[in-house]
Amino acid sequence: MLEPLDKPAQSTDGEVQVAVQDAGVLATAYYAPGGEQSVRKVLSTGQVTSKSARLAQPQAEAVTPSIVATGNLTGQAFDACTAPSQSAMDAWLFPNSNYKAIGIYISGGLRRCGQPNLTSSWVAANAAKGWQFLLIDVGMQAPCSNLSSRMSTDPATARNQGQTAAANAITQAQALGFAQRSAIYSDIEAYPSPNATVPAGVCKAAVLSYLSGWTVGLNSRGYVSGAYVGAASGAADLSSVYNGTTYTRPDNIWFARYSTPPVTDTSDNKYIPATYWANHQRVHQYVGGHDETYGGVTINIDSNAVDLTAPPAALTSFTATGAAGSAALRWTVPSGTTLGQVVVRRNTGTTPPALPNNGTAVYAGTASTTTATGLANATSYAFRAWVKDSSGKVGPPSDLLLTGTGSTVAASASAIAYQGSVTLYSRVTRVDTKAGVVGVPMSLYSRPKNGTTWTEVARTTSSGSGSVASVQKPTVSTVYVWGYNGSTDGLLGSRSAYSTVEVRPTITASLTVASINLGASTAFYGYLRPQHPGTTVYLQRQSGASWPTVGTTKLNSTGNYAFSIKPTARGTFNYRVVWLADADHATTVSAVKSVTVK
């Protein structure tokens, strides 16, 4: 595709652009995956047979987009190939003429006329005088048309081409001062369907796919999608899938249909049902190129009837407080909005949903807060919110990124003796950069191994590396988890894995005498702490590598036990006692005591 060289070459995935300075053109080629080098090779073979001056185009100016095209307008508009001079615009200013808006060709490779007057200063001056604007992009045409630049017959490629065209059109619109909420119309000239080389269904699918990509590309960046089409071709094809889900339809339709006498409103009795684009979403071009004169100035124009309203403004604020597994979202609706609802959606990762029906639903209603739940640990989420007014029109998106964090856990020991201590460690990091989160409060939570209720047992501030530590003295076997509870500056909270620290009771062992004569006895006694009255302790005697149980007894009310030992043979015998784990404590084994029988 060749178009006037009025912008820098900018290649993207699936598209290569080359600026041909001597010819004054920008060459664009599209390719399938893996085809970039082949496309560049083909483009490099081009030759300039004669030098050409560039068309006069808008001059780059530093400007903050602030003008909405079009605002609320019911009345007449004209479009002209070249934006008129300021004196001509002044001569035609309503009520000198019937026209309140002008269609201007801001972008696209098939613009036929230069635009020496079309600058941000021209736009601002005329907006200040009351003019409104219809923004037009003349890009790729239907593959069954006879125009020089045609979209692909492959629906996926055509969709990508539409999105690329939308991105370029937004760039040009912003350079002229047009802000979000502005409508930009893709000019798809009337096309026959079918023709000798492209079947009807293929041509229709290409146009609808291109306009789907165009619409997604505009809507995802807060602009309104429009299509300028012939009533019998593009408008008929768009109407045939109006209620379908395969394609994303344009927000506004600008259709060309001429009649004698002309119908000077936005109705159509043949191709577009009255219930379609019925929410102040129509422009009707009812007379093609002709001359009109006002204030002594003659311009060749097309005449249009307009019935348009602008979508609502974006939220004035959209903030959140991150937590572990959830986030509290807050927003402010612009004053003066007749609110239908606020729609909030989310995606996993850093790219928000493009449209209000994409991604995962978070909220739809008229409140100013909600809580997003079900958020996974160590995962980032991109939220997007839209204002929908009472008529159903949707404003530009407001985005919010909540970055996930991860918390680790480690213990200095997996088991400790009763009344002993253990150190629990953690480090909290961002999932995007892996850097430690510095200077934030970290909470250590615990619950008994057999319990279900978590209690915060420590809170400490993370170090310069995001690390924390806490010394604990659990009295029962305990499960620990570290937690970072999120912040108001874009970080979600997180929870570490569980770390279980077993607590072994202290069990003592003593002998009244360690050496006895055959036939005599000695006492093996001790206590368990903490006390577990009524539970069983097991006396074991070593036999080779094993320790079979030779006696049992119950702990008394103070946790004490005693066994009488009377070996039946001479020799040295090793004894110990064992207390088996319960729900609160781990199994514990006493020291070994040796009894010698003489």
PDB file of C-alpha atoms in Angstrom, residues 325-546:
ATOM      1  CA  GLY A 325      -6.631 -12.433  47.501  1.00  0.00           C
ATOM      2  CA  SER A 326      -8.700  -9.290  46.983  1.00  0.00           C
ATOM      3  CA  ALA A 327      -8.619  -5.568  46.285  1.00  0.00           C
ATOM      4  CA  ALA A 328     -10.859  -2.702  47.362  1.00  0.00           C
ATOM      5  CA  LEU A 329     -11.629  -0.622  44.251  1.00  0.00           C
ATOM      6  CA  ARG A 330     -12.860   2.988  44.344  1.00  0.00           C
ATOM      7  CA  TRP A 331     -13.843   5.419  41.617  1.00  0.00           C
ATOM      8  CA  THR A 332     -15.424   8.800  41.005  1.00  0.00           C
ATOM      9  CA  VAL A 333     -17.991   9.391  38.261  1.00  0.00           C
ATOM     10  CA  PRO A 334     -17.708  12.783  36.518  1.00  0.00           C
ATOM     11  CA  SER A 335     -20.195  15.338  37.784  1.00  0.00           C
ATOM     12  CA  GLY A 336     -23.144  15.865  35.508  1.00  0.00           C
ATOM     13  CA  THR A 337     -23.151  12.283  34.230  1.00  0.00           C
ATOM     14  CA  THR A 338     -26.563  10.684  33.932  1.00  0.00           C
ATOM     15  CA  LEU A 339     -25.257   7.357  35.124  1.00  0.00           C
ATOM     16  CA  GLY A 340     -26.495   4.038  33.878  1.00  0.00           C
ATOM     17  CA  GLN A 341     -23.748   1.991  35.494  1.00  0.00           C
ATOM     18  CA  VAL A 342     -20.034   1.658  36.017  1.00  0.00           C
ATOM     19  CA  VAL A 343     -18.599  -1.497  34.444  1.00  0.00           C
ATOM     20  CA  VAL A 344     -15.385  -2.993  35.831  1.00  0.00           C
ATOM     21  CA  ARG A 345     -13.579  -5.948  34.216  1.00  0.00           C
ATOM     22  CA  ARG A 346     -10.168  -7.510  34.767  1.00  0.00           C
ATOM     23  CA  ASN A 347      -7.510  -9.619  33.099  1.00  0.00           C
ATOM     24  CA  THR A 348      -4.726 -11.660  34.610  1.00  0.00           C
ATOM     25  CA  GLY A 349      -1.399  -9.997  33.804  1.00  0.00           C
ATOM     26  CA  THR A 350      -0.678  -6.437  32.771  1.00  0.00           C
ATOM     27  CA  THR A 351      -2.961  -5.932  29.753  1.00  0.00           C
ATOM     28  CA  PRO A 352      -6.515  -4.839  30.614  1.00  0.00           C
ATOM     29  CA  PRO A 353      -9.597  -6.061  28.733  1.00  0.00           C
ATOM     30  CA  ALA A 354     -10.046  -4.145  25.479  1.00  0.00           C
ATOM     31  CA  LEU A 355     -13.824  -3.840  25.658  1.00  0.00           C
ATOM     32  CA  PRO A 356     -16.538  -3.909  28.339  1.00  0.00           C
ATOM     33  CA  ASN A 357     -17.548  -7.451  27.326  1.00  0.00           C
ATOM     34  CA  ASN A 358     -13.997  -8.840  27.498  1.00  0.00           C
ATOM     35  CA  GLY A 359     -12.127 -10.283  30.449  1.00  0.00           C
ATOM     36  CA  THR A 360     -13.601 -11.301  33.800  1.00  0.00           C
ATOM     37  CA  ALA A 361     -16.537  -9.388  35.236  1.00  0.00           C
ATOM     38  CA  VAL A 362     -15.793  -7.583  38.502  1.00  0.00           C
ATOM     39  CA  TYR A 363     -18.699  -5.153  38.907  1.00  0.00           C
ATOM     40  CA  ALA A 364     -21.577  -3.506  37.074  1.00  0.00           C
ATOM     41  CA  GLY A 365     -23.749  -1.057  38.995  1.00  0.00           C
ATOM     42  CA  THR A 366     -24.138   2.441  40.326  1.00  0.00           C
ATOM     43  CA  ALA A 367     -22.042   2.270  43.506  1.00  0.00           C
ATOM     44  CA  SER A 368     -18.663   3.976  43.880  1.00  0.00           C
ATOM     45  CA  THR A 369     -16.795   1.039  45.412  1.00  0.00           C
ATOM     46  CA  THR A 370     -16.505  -2.702  45.107  1.00  0.00           C
ATOM     47  CA  THR A 371     -14.237  -5.488  46.279  1.00  0.00           C
ATOM     48  CA  ALA A 372     -12.575  -7.668  43.687  1.00  0.00           C
ATOM     49  CA  THR A 373     -12.293 -11.147  45.155  1.00  0.00           C
ATOM     50  CA  GLY A 374     -10.808 -14.434  44.030  1.00  0.00           C
ATOM     51  CA  LEU A 375      -7.417 -12.959  43.134  1.00  0.00           C
ATOM     52  CA  ALA A 376      -4.649 -15.532  42.964  1.00  0.00           C
ATOM     53  CA  ASN A 377      -1.503 -15.345  45.054  1.00  0.00           C
ATOM     54  CA  ALA A 378       1.626 -13.890  43.415  1.00  0.00           C
ATOM     55  CA  THR A 379      -0.343 -12.734  40.350  1.00  0.00           C
ATOM     56  CA  SER A 380      -0.799  -9.304  38.777  1.00  0.00           C
ATOM     57  CA  TYR A 381      -4.161  -8.047  37.526  1.00  0.00           C
ATOM     58  CA  ALA A 382      -5.089  -5.305  35.065  1.00  0.00           C
ATOM     59  CA  PHE A 383      -8.461  -3.669  35.774  1.00  0.00           C
ATOM     60  CA  ARG A 384     -10.413  -1.467  33.388  1.00  0.00           C
ATOM     61  CA  ALA A 385     -13.529   0.550  34.188  1.00  0.00           C
ATOM     62  CA  TRP A 386     -16.032   2.292  31.927  1.00  0.00           C
ATOM     63  CA  VAL A 387     -18.851   4.753  32.555  1.00  0.00           C
ATOM     64  CA  LYS A 388     -22.073   3.796  30.779  1.00  0.00           C
ATOM     65  CA  ASP A 389     -24.659   6.566  30.723  1.00  0.00           C
ATOM     66  CA  SER A 390     -28.392   6.080  31.038  1.00  0.00           C
ATOM     67  CA  SER A 391     -28.750   5.913  27.240  1.00  0.00           C
ATOM     68  CA  GLY A 392     -26.291   3.035  27.050  1.00  0.00           C
ATOM     69  CA  LYS A 393     -23.330   4.905  25.589  1.00  0.00           C
ATOM     70  CA  VAL A 394     -19.951   3.925  26.976  1.00  0.00           C
ATOM     71  CA  GLY A 395     -17.157   6.348  27.772  1.00  0.00           C
ATOM     72  CA  PRO A 396     -13.385   5.932  27.553  1.00  0.00           C
ATOM     73  CA  PRO A 397     -11.742   3.332  29.778  1.00  0.00           C
ATOM     74  CA  SER A 398      -9.895   3.998  33.005  1.00  0.00           C
ATOM     75  CA  ASP A 399      -7.109   1.552  33.811  1.00  0.00           C
ATOM     76  CA  LEU A 400      -5.615   0.289  37.025  1.00  0.00           C
ATOM     77  CA  LEU A 401      -2.745  -2.173  37.396  1.00  0.00           C
ATOM     78  CA  LEU A 402      -2.285  -4.082  40.632  1.00  0.00           C
ATOM     79  CA  THR A 403       1.065  -5.822  40.747  1.00  0.00           C
ATOM     80  CA  GLY A 404       1.254  -9.156  42.500  1.00  0.00           C
ATOM     81  CA  THR A 405       3.695  -9.972  45.272  1.00  0.00           C
ATOM     82  CA  GLY A 406       5.117 -13.230  46.577  1.00  0.00           C
ATOM     83  CA  SER A 407       6.023 -14.135  50.149  1.00  0.00           C
ATOM     84  CA  THR A 408       8.338 -16.965  51.158  1.00  0.00           C
ATOM     85  CA  VAL A 409       8.605 -18.872  54.428  1.00  0.00           C
ATOM     86  CA  ALA A 410      11.399 -20.784  56.132  1.00  0.00           C
ATOM     87  CA  ALA A 411      11.906 -22.051  59.677  1.00  0.00           C
ATOM     88  CA  SER A 412      15.127 -22.574  61.588  1.00  0.00           C
ATOM     89  CA  ALA A 413      13.826 -25.997  62.654  1.00  0.00           C
ATOM     90  CA  SER A 414      10.929 -28.231  61.728  1.00  0.00           C
ATOM     91  CA  ALA A 415      10.596 -29.561  65.283  1.00  0.00           C
ATOM     92  CA  ILE A 416      11.539 -28.152  68.670  1.00  0.00           C
ATOM     93  CA  ALA A 417      11.391 -29.244  72.275  1.00  0.00           C
ATOM     94  CA  TYR A 418       8.660 -27.934  74.534  1.00  0.00           C
ATOM     95  CA  GLN A 419       9.594 -24.419  75.758  1.00  0.00           C
ATOM     96  CA  GLY A 420      12.126 -24.125  72.949  1.00  0.00           C
ATOM     97  CA  SER A 421      12.120 -21.427  70.222  1.00  0.00           C
ATOM     98  CA  VAL A 422      12.109 -21.302  66.430  1.00  0.00           C
ATOM     99  CA  THR A 423      12.855 -18.461  64.000  1.00  0.00           C
ATOM    100  CA  LEU A 424      10.477 -17.902  61.077  1.00  0.00           C
ATOM    101  CA  TYR A 425      11.881 -16.100  58.012  1.00  0.00           C
ATOM    102  CA  SER A 426      10.273 -14.517  54.955  1.00  0.00           C
ATOM    103  CA  ARG A 427      10.999 -12.279  51.974  1.00  0.00           C
ATOM    104  CA  VAL A 428       8.345 -10.366  50.050  1.00  0.00           C
ATOM    105  CA  THR A 429       9.029  -9.548  46.385  1.00  0.00           C
ATOM    106  CA  ARG A 430       7.243  -8.041  43.382  1.00  0.00           C
ATOM    107  CA  VAL A 431       6.300 -10.560  40.719  1.00  0.00           C
ATOM    108  CA  ASP A 432       7.236  -8.178  37.894  1.00  0.00           C
ATOM    109  CA  THR A 433      10.789  -7.216  38.883  1.00  0.00           C
ATOM    110  CA  LYS A 434      11.514  -9.844  41.560  1.00  0.00           C
ATOM    111  CA  ALA A 435      12.783  -6.977  43.703  1.00  0.00           C
ATOM    112  CA  GLY A 436      12.158  -6.992  47.425  1.00  0.00           C
ATOM    113  CA  VAL A 437       9.330  -4.852  48.751  1.00  0.00           C
ATOM    114  CA  VAL A 438      11.080  -2.554  51.182  1.00  0.00           C
ATOM    115  CA  GLY A 439       9.777  -0.982  54.368  1.00  0.00           C
ATOM    116  CA  VAL A 440       6.357  -2.609  54.450  1.00  0.00           C
ATOM    117  CA  PRO A 441       4.658  -4.351  57.380  1.00  0.00           C
ATOM    118  CA  MET A 442       4.717  -8.149  57.237  1.00  0.00           C
ATOM    119  CA  SER A 443       2.460 -10.201  59.458  1.00  0.00           C
ATOM    120  CA  LEU A 444       3.159 -13.664  60.812  1.00  0.00           C
ATOM    121  CA  TYR A 445       0.024 -15.723  61.396  1.00  0.00           C
ATOM    122  CA  SER A 446      -0.295 -19.007  63.237  1.00  0.00           C
ATOM    123  CA  ARG A 447      -2.830 -21.635  64.126  1.00  0.00           C
ATOM    124  CA  PRO A 448      -2.586 -24.842  66.124  1.00  0.00           C
ATOM    125  CA  LYS A 449      -1.857 -27.816  63.889  1.00  0.00           C
ATOM    126  CA  ASN A 450      -5.284 -29.212  64.712  1.00  0.00           C
ATOM    127  CA  GLY A 451      -7.018 -25.808  64.660  1.00  0.00           C
ATOM    128  CA  THR A 452      -8.693 -23.621  62.052  1.00  0.00           C
ATOM    129  CA  THR A 453      -8.431 -20.107  63.501  1.00  0.00           C
ATOM    130  CA  TRP A 454      -5.517 -17.944  62.426  1.00  0.00           C
ATOM    131  CA  THR A 455      -4.030 -15.374  64.786  1.00  0.00           C
ATOM    132  CA  GLU A 456      -1.524 -12.654  64.009  1.00  0.00           C
ATOM    133  CA  VAL A 457       1.424 -13.387  66.322  1.00  0.00           C
ATOM    134  CA  ALA A 458       3.972 -10.894  64.991  1.00  0.00           C
ATOM    135  CA  ARG A 459       4.238  -7.842  62.770  1.00  0.00           C
ATOM    136  CA  THR A 460       7.553  -6.538  61.524  1.00  0.00           C
ATOM    137  CA  THR A 461       8.812  -4.186  58.832  1.00  0.00           C
ATOM    138  CA  SER A 462      10.661  -5.571  55.824  1.00  0.00           C
ATOM    139  CA  SER A 463      14.345  -4.750  55.426  1.00  0.00           C
ATOM    140  CA  GLY A 464      16.136  -3.222  52.466  1.00  0.00           C
ATOM    141  CA  SER A 465      15.951  -6.595  50.721  1.00  0.00           C
ATOM    142  CA  GLY A 466      12.316  -7.223  51.642  1.00  0.00           C
ATOM    143  CA  SER A 467      13.235  -9.718  54.379  1.00  0.00           C
ATOM    144  CA  VAL A 468      11.784 -10.248  57.856  1.00  0.00           C
ATOM    145  CA  ALA A 469      12.272 -12.666  60.756  1.00  0.00           C
ATOM    146  CA  SER A 470      10.450 -13.456  63.982  1.00  0.00           C
ATOM    147  CA  VAL A 471      11.332 -15.686  66.952  1.00  0.00           C
ATOM    148  CA  GLN A 472       8.436 -17.778  68.277  1.00  0.00           C
ATOM    149  CA  LYS A 473       7.999 -20.166  71.233  1.00  0.00           C
ATOM    150  CA  PRO A 474       4.985 -22.286  70.362  1.00  0.00           C
ATOM    151  CA  THR A 475       3.597 -24.500  73.111  1.00  0.00           C
ATOM    152  CA  VAL A 476       1.833 -26.829  70.706  1.00  0.00           C
ATOM    153  CA  SER A 477       2.610 -27.998  67.161  1.00  0.00           C
ATOM    154  CA  THR A 478       1.868 -24.934  65.078  1.00  0.00           C
ATOM    155  CA  VAL A 479       1.334 -23.968  61.447  1.00  0.00           C
ATOM    156  CA  TYR A 480       2.808 -20.615  60.403  1.00  0.00           C
ATOM    157  CA  VAL A 481       2.233 -18.411  57.358  1.00  0.00           C
ATOM    158  CA  TRP A 482       3.757 -15.050  56.478  1.00  0.00           C
ATOM    159  CA  GLY A 483       1.572 -12.430  54.865  1.00  0.00           C
ATOM    160  CA  TYR A 484       1.958  -9.087  53.142  1.00  0.00           C
ATOM    161  CA  ASN A 485      -1.375  -7.307  53.163  1.00  0.00           C
ATOM    162  CA  GLY A 486      -0.974  -5.039  50.137  1.00  0.00           C
ATOM    163  CA  SER A 487      -0.962  -1.271  49.770  1.00  0.00           C
ATOM    164  CA  THR A 488      -2.624   1.746  48.212  1.00  0.00           C
ATOM    165  CA  ASP A 489       0.219   2.237  45.718  1.00  0.00           C
ATOM    166  CA  GLY A 490      -0.532  -0.600  43.349  1.00  0.00           C
ATOM    167  CA  LEU A 491       0.652  -3.724  45.158  1.00  0.00           C
ATOM    168  CA  LEU A 492      -1.495  -6.735  45.962  1.00  0.00           C
ATOM    169  CA  GLY A 493      -0.906  -8.699  49.126  1.00  0.00           C
ATOM    170  CA  SER A 494       0.335 -12.258  49.284  1.00  0.00           C
ATOM    171  CA  ARG A 495       0.539 -15.272  51.530  1.00  0.00           C
ATOM    172  CA  SER A 496       3.448 -17.660  51.866  1.00  0.00           C
ATOM    173  CA  ALA A 497       3.170 -21.407  51.895  1.00  0.00           C
ATOM    174  CA  TYR A 498       2.496 -23.099  55.243  1.00  0.00           C
ATOM    175  CA  SER A 499       5.337 -24.049  57.556  1.00  0.00           C
ATOM    176  CA  THR A 500       4.557 -26.554  60.320  1.00  0.00           C
ATOM    177  CA  VAL A 501       6.717 -26.594  63.436  1.00  0.00           C
ATOM    178  CA  GLU A 502       6.233 -29.682  65.562  1.00  0.00           C
ATOM    179  CA  VAL A 503       6.549 -29.327  69.338  1.00  0.00           C
ATOM    180  CA  ARG A 504       7.860 -32.366  71.214  1.00  0.00           C
ATOM    181  CA  PRO A 505       6.956 -32.586  74.902  1.00  0.00           C
ATOM    182  CA  THR A 506       9.821 -32.859  77.355  1.00  0.00           C
ATOM    183  CA  ILE A 507      10.002 -36.358  78.848  1.00  0.00           C
ATOM    184  CA  THR A 508      12.498 -37.217  81.582  1.00  0.00           C
ATOM    185  CA  ALA A 509      13.865 -40.635  82.566  1.00  0.00           C
ATOM    186  CA  SER A 510      15.573 -41.744  85.773  1.00  0.00           C
ATOM    187  CA  LEU A 511      16.483 -44.983  87.562  1.00  0.00           C
ATOM    188  CA  THR A 512      16.445 -45.482  91.333  1.00  0.00           C
ATOM    189  CA  VAL A 513      19.535 -47.644  90.891  1.00  0.00           C
ATOM    190  CA  ALA A 514      21.342 -48.547  87.685  1.00  0.00           C
ATOM    191  CA  SER A 515      22.972 -51.789  88.954  1.00  0.00           C
ATOM    192  CA  ILE A 516      21.038 -54.596  90.659  1.00  0.00           C
ATOM    193  CA  ASN A 517      21.418 -58.249  91.548  1.00  0.00           C
ATOM    194  CA  LEU A 518      19.551 -60.909  89.652  1.00  0.00           C
ATOM    195  CA  GLY A 519      16.068 -61.184  91.137  1.00  0.00           C
ATOM    196  CA  ALA A 520      16.054 -57.592  92.374  1.00  0.00           C
ATOM    197  CA  SER A 521      14.159 -54.671  90.755  1.00  0.00           C
ATOM    198  CA  THR A 522      14.664 -50.965  90.065  1.00  0.00           C
ATOM    199  CA  ALA A 523      12.250 -48.128  89.274  1.00  0.00           C
ATOM    200  CA  PHE A 524      12.261 -46.332  85.874  1.00  0.00           C
ATOM    201  CA  TYR A 525      10.399 -43.056  86.409  1.00  0.00           C
ATOM    202  CA  GLY A 526       9.998 -39.493  85.134  1.00  0.00           C
ATOM    203  CA  TYR A 527       7.487 -36.908  83.954  1.00  0.00           C
ATOM    204  CA  LEU A 528       6.056 -35.358  80.751  1.00  0.00           C
ATOM    205  CA  ARG A 529       5.764 -31.610  80.176  1.00  0.00           C
ATOM    206  CA  PRO A 530       3.330 -30.240  79.303  1.00  0.00           C
ATOM    207  CA  GLN A 531       1.289 -32.626  81.410  1.00  0.00           C
ATOM    208  CA  HIS A 532      -1.038 -34.979  79.563  1.00  0.00           C
ATOM    209  CA  PRO A 533      -2.802 -36.764  82.444  1.00  0.00           C
ATOM    210  CA  GLY A 534      -4.361 -40.106  81.573  1.00  0.00           C
ATOM    211  CA  THR A 535      -2.397 -40.626  78.366  1.00  0.00           C
ATOM    212  CA  THR A 536      -0.188 -43.643  77.810  1.00  0.00           C
ATOM    213  CA  VAL A 537       3.589 -43.944  77.975  1.00  0.00           C
ATOM    214  CA  TYR A 538       5.378 -46.994  76.637  1.00  0.00           C
ATOM    215  CA  LEU A 539       8.393 -48.659  78.221  1.00  0.00           C
ATOM    216  CA  GLN A 540      10.701 -50.135  75.593  1.00  0.00           C
ATOM    217  CA  ARG A 541      13.776 -52.377  75.924  1.00  0.00           C
ATOM    218  CA  GLN A 542      16.359 -52.589  73.162  1.00  0.00           C
ATOM    219  CA  SER A 543      16.652 -55.898  71.321  1.00  0.00           C
ATOM    220  CA  GLY A 544      19.268 -55.640  68.612  1.00  0.00           C
ATOM    221  CA  ALA A 545      18.214 -52.773  66.359  1.00  0.00           C
ATOM    222  CA  SER A 546      14.597 -52.714  67.508  1.00  0.00           C
TER     223      SER A 546
END
